[in-house]
PDB file of C-alpha atoms in Angstrom:
ATOM      1  CA  MET A   1       9.700 138.418 108.971  1.00 75.00           C
ATOM      2  CA  LEU A   2       6.647 140.582 108.431  1.00 91.00           C
ATOM      3  CA  ILE A   3       3.052 139.766 109.293  1.00 96.00           C
ATOM      4  CA  THR A   4       0.528 141.485 107.080  1.00 96.00           C
ATOM      5  CA  LEU A   5      -2.997 142.118 108.301  1.00 97.00           C
ATOM      6  CA  TYR A   6      -5.297 142.666 105.343  1.00 97.00           C
ATOM      7  CA  SER A   7      -8.002 144.936 106.631  1.00 97.00           C
ATOM      8  CA  THR A   8     -10.110 147.985 105.931  1.00 96.00           C
ATOM      9  CA  GLU A   9     -11.201 150.999 107.909  1.00 95.00           C
ATOM     10  CA  GLY A  10     -14.249 150.485 110.114  1.00 95.00           C
ATOM     11  CA  CYS A  11     -14.048 146.682 110.093  1.00 97.00           C
ATOM     12  CA  HIS A  12     -14.764 145.495 113.636  1.00 97.00           C
ATOM     13  CA  LEU A  13     -13.536 141.984 112.833  1.00 98.00           C
ATOM     14  CA  CYS A  14     -10.245 143.474 111.622  1.00 98.00           C
ATOM     15  CA  GLU A  15      -9.942 145.364 114.900  1.00 98.00           C
ATOM     16  CA  GLN A  16     -10.491 142.086 116.758  1.00 98.00           C
ATOM     17  CA  ALA A  17      -7.829 140.375 114.644  1.00 98.00           C
ATOM     18  CA  TYR A  18      -5.359 143.180 115.369  1.00 98.00           C
ATOM     19  CA  SER A  19      -6.144 142.891 119.093  1.00 98.00           C
ATOM     20  CA  LEU A  20      -5.302 139.178 118.922  1.00 98.00           C
ATOM     21  CA  LEU A  21      -1.979 140.025 117.260  1.00 98.00           C
ATOM     22  CA  VAL A  22      -1.245 142.517 120.044  1.00 98.00           C
ATOM     23  CA  GLU A  23      -2.244 139.923 122.632  1.00 97.00           C
ATOM     24  CA  ALA A  24       0.191 137.492 120.992  1.00 97.00           C
ATOM     25  CA  GLY A  25       2.947 140.101 121.352  1.00 96.00           C
ATOM     26  CA  VAL A  26       3.791 140.403 117.666  1.00 96.00           C
ATOM     27  CA  GLN A  27       2.428 143.879 116.921  1.00 95.00           C
ATOM     28  CA  GLU A  28       5.932 145.202 116.124  1.00 95.00           C
ATOM     29  CA  HIS A  29       6.008 142.752 113.187  1.00 95.00           C
ATOM     30  CA  VAL A  30       2.562 143.706 111.858  1.00 96.00           C
ATOM     31  CA  GLN A  31       1.911 145.802 108.784  1.00 96.00           C
ATOM     32  CA  VAL A  32      -1.761 146.673 108.254  1.00 97.00           C
ATOM     33  CA  ILE A  33      -2.810 147.003 104.628  1.00 96.00           C
ATOM     34  CA  ASP A  34      -6.172 148.492 103.733  1.00 97.00           C
ATOM     35  CA  VAL A  35      -7.478 146.443 100.808  1.00 97.00           C
ATOM     36  CA  ALA A  36      -9.898 149.198  99.778  1.00 96.00           C
ATOM     37  CA  PHE A  37      -7.081 151.143  98.095  1.00 92.00           C
ATOM     38  CA  ASP A  38      -5.725 148.346  95.895  1.00 95.00           C
ATOM     39  CA  ASP A  39      -7.902 146.715  93.227  1.00 96.00           C
ATOM     40  CA  VAL A  40      -5.911 143.473  93.229  1.00 96.00           C
ATOM     41  CA  LEU A  41      -6.028 143.120  97.005  1.00 96.00           C
ATOM     42  CA  PHE A  42      -9.693 144.123  97.147  1.00 96.00           C
ATOM     43  CA  SER A  43     -10.498 141.486  94.543  1.00 96.00           C
ATOM     44  CA  ARG A  44      -8.690 138.852  96.573  1.00 95.00           C
ATOM     45  CA  TYR A  45      -9.534 139.824 100.176  1.00 95.00           C
ATOM     46  CA  GLY A  46     -12.506 142.201  99.956  1.00 92.00           C
ATOM     47  CA  VAL A  47     -15.072 139.731 101.302  1.00 93.00           C
ATOM     48  CA  THR A  48     -12.732 137.593 103.441  1.00 95.00           C
ATOM     49  CA  ILE A  49     -10.975 140.152 105.674  1.00 97.00           C
ATOM     50  CA  PRO A  50      -9.436 140.040 108.123  1.00 98.00           C
ATOM     51  CA  VAL A  51      -6.653 137.832 106.827  1.00 97.00           C
ATOM     52  CA  VAL A  52      -3.181 137.614 108.326  1.00 97.00           C
ATOM     53  CA  SER A  53      -0.317 136.627 106.098  1.00 96.00           C
ATOM     54  CA  ILE A  54       3.385 136.010 106.356  1.00 92.00           C
ATOM     55  CA  ASN A  55       4.928 136.877 103.030  1.00 67.00           C
ATOM     56  CA  PRO A  56       7.742 138.801 101.381  1.00 47.00           C
ATOM     57  CA  VAL A  57       8.099 142.380 102.579  1.00 49.00           C
ATOM     58  CA  ILE A  58       6.126 144.790 100.408  1.00 48.00           C
ATOM     59  CA  SER A  59       7.544 148.274 100.127  1.00 48.00           C
ATOM     60  CA  THR A  60       5.331 151.332 100.277  1.00 49.00           C
ATOM     61  CA  SER A  61       6.988 152.827  97.208  1.00 47.00           C
ATOM     62  CA  SER A  62       5.217 153.454  93.921  1.00 46.00           C
ATOM     63  CA  ASP A  63       6.302 149.967  92.855  1.00 47.00           C
ATOM     64  CA  ALA A  64       4.327 148.375  95.687  1.00 46.00           C
ATOM     65  CA  CYS A  65       1.282 147.752  93.510  1.00 47.00           C
ATOM     66  CA  SER A  66       3.266 145.763  90.977  1.00 42.00           C
ATOM     67  CA  VAL A  67       5.012 143.793  93.713  1.00 44.00           C
ATOM     68  CA  THR A  68       1.667 143.140  95.393  1.00 47.00           C
ATOM     69  CA  ALA A  69       0.134 142.062  92.103  1.00 46.00           C
ATOM     70  CA  ASP A  70       3.026 139.662  91.493  1.00 46.00           C
ATOM     71  CA  ILE A  71       2.636 138.124  94.939  1.00 45.00           C
ATOM     72  CA  VAL A  72      -1.124 137.781  94.662  1.00 48.00           C
ATOM     73  CA  SER A  73      -1.128 136.462  91.096  1.00 44.00           C
ATOM     74  CA  ASP A  74       1.669 133.902  91.404  1.00 45.00           C
ATOM     75  CA  GLU A  75       1.612 132.188  94.778  1.00 45.00           C
ATOM     76  CA  SER A  76       3.532 129.202  93.435  1.00 43.00           C
ATOM     77  CA  THR A  77       6.779 131.178  93.381  1.00 43.00           C
ATOM     78  CA  HIS A  78       6.332 132.809  96.778  1.00 53.00           C
ATOM     79  CA  SER A  79       5.909 131.235 100.175  1.00 64.00           C
ATOM     80  CA  ILE A  80       2.717 132.732 101.524  1.00 83.00           C
ATOM     81  CA  SER A  81       1.054 131.466 104.664  1.00 93.00           C
ATOM     82  CA  GLU A  82      -2.358 132.909 105.419  1.00 96.00           C
ATOM     83  CA  LEU A  83      -4.832 132.625 108.256  1.00 97.00           C
ATOM     84  CA  GLY A  84      -8.336 133.784 107.457  1.00 96.00           C
ATOM     85  CA  TRP A  85     -11.114 134.824 109.771  1.00 97.00           C
ATOM     86  CA  PRO A  86     -12.569 133.410 111.910  1.00 96.00           C
ATOM     87  CA  PHE A  87      -9.671 132.603 114.202  1.00 97.00           C
ATOM     88  CA  ASP A  88      -9.125 132.884 117.931  1.00 98.00           C
ATOM     89  CA  SER A  89      -6.020 133.343 120.052  1.00 97.00           C
ATOM     90  CA  ALA A  90      -5.273 129.586 120.064  1.00 97.00           C
ATOM     91  CA  ASP A  91      -5.570 129.378 116.264  1.00 97.00           C
ATOM     92  CA  LEU A  92      -3.352 132.443 115.883  1.00 98.00           C
ATOM     93  CA  ALA A  93      -0.769 131.107 118.336  1.00 97.00           C
ATOM     94  CA  ALA A  94      -0.565 127.787 116.466  1.00 97.00           C
ATOM     95  CA  TRP A  95      -0.286 129.571 113.109  1.00 97.00           C
ATOM     96  CA  LEU A  96       2.429 131.889 114.414  1.00 96.00           C
ATOM     97  CA  LYS A  97       4.360 128.936 115.837  1.00 95.00           C
ATOM     98  CA  ASN A  98       4.079 127.036 112.539  1.00 94.00           C
ATOM     99  CA  ASN A  99       5.516 130.104 110.812  1.00 92.00           C
ATOM    100  CA  GLY A 100       8.510 130.614 113.085  1.00 90.00           C
ATOM    101  CA  PHE A 101       7.148 132.984 115.719  1.00 87.00           C
ATOM    102  CA  ASN A 102       7.546 131.541 119.194  1.00 73.00           C
TER     103      ASN A 102
END
């Protein structure tokens, strides 16, 4: 399972969120995606980052944008669990546990 951290460069809140993921010991499962480079993701997360999500694995191939767009535009067919800022270590721990990370 992959945890996605939607973020952008220079975001101090995103850095705090990543630190909480490291503190929780799940950093090896984290993929950081900069929303500034994807119009669909920026539209969805641009003013709400950081957001952590457990969702289908997104490849970094040239098809990634279309896969990302499909995931973002049709949540009803994909199981996406998100935790938006603000959250603390207790919130993150509970969310991780609810999503199968112990």
